[in-house]
C-alpha positions as CSV (number, residue, x, y, z in Angstrom):
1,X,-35.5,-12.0,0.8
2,X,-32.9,-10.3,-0.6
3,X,-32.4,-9.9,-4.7
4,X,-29.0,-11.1,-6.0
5,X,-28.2,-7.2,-7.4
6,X,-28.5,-6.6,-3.0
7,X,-26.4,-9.0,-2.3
8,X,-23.9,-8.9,-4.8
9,X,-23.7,-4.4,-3.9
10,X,-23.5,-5.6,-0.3
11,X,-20.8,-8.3,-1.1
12,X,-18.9,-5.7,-3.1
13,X,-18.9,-3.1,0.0
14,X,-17.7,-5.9,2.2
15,X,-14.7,-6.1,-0.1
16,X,-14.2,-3.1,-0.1
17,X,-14.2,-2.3,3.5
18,X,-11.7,-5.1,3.9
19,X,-9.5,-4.0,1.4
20,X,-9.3,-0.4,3.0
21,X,-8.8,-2.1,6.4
22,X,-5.5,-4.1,5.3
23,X,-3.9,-1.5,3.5
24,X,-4.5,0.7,6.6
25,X,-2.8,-2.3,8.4
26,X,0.0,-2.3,5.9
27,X,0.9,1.2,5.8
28,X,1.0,1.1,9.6
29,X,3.8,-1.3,9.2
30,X,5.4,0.3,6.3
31,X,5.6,3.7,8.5
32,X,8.3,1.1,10.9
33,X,10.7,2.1,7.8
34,X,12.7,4.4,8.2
35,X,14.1,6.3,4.7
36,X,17.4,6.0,4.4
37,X,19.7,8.3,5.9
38,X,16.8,10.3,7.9
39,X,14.9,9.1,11.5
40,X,11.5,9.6,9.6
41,X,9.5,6.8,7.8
42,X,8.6,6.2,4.2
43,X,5.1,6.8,4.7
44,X,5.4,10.2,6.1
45,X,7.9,10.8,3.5
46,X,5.4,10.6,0.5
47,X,7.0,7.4,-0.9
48,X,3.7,4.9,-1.1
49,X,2.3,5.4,-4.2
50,X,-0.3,2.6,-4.0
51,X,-0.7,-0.4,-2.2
52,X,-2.5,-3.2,-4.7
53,X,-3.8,-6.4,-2.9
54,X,-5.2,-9.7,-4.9
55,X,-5.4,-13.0,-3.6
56,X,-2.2,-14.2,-3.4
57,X,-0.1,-11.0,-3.0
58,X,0.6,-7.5,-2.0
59,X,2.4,-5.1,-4.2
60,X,3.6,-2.3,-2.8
61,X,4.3,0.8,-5.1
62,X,6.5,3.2,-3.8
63,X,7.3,6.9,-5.1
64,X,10.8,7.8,-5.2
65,X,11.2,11.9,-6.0
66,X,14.7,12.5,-8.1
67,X,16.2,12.1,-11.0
68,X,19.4,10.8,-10.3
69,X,19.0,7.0,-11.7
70,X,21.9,6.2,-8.8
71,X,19.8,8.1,-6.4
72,X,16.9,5.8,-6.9
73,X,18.8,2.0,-7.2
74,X,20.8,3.2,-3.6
75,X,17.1,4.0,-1.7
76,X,16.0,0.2,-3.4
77,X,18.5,-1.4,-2.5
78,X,18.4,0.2,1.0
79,X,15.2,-0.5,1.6
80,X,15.2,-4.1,0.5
């Protein structure tokens, strides 16, 4: 038999190897977006910071690169 401490590192991987497996799933369908005014896609443009996943939700975190304010609330609101 297997000690709880096994079981709980093995549980733990699992987890872990899910978690990797959905965010691989969700940036494939975050690289269906294109940026905003260009033909290629937010993913290949640097934009995903992080991808956090807990049991009810995903939260996407994306990276936008200027520092014009207006800059950044036109590529929001485009992308929403």
């Amino acid at each position: 038999f297997e000690s709880n401490t096994q079981i709980d590192k093995k549980l733990k991987s699992y987890k872990k190897d899910l978690n990797e497996k959905f965010k691989d799933k969700i940036k494939q369908k975050l690289s269906e977006i294109n940026y905003p005014g260009f033909s290629r896609d937010i993913v290949s443009f640097g934009m995903i910071d992080d991808i956090i996943l807990d049991k009810k939700s995903v939260k996407v975190i994306l990276k936008i690169s200027t520092s014009q304010n207006d800059k950044k609330s036109n590529n929001y609101r485009d992308l929403n």
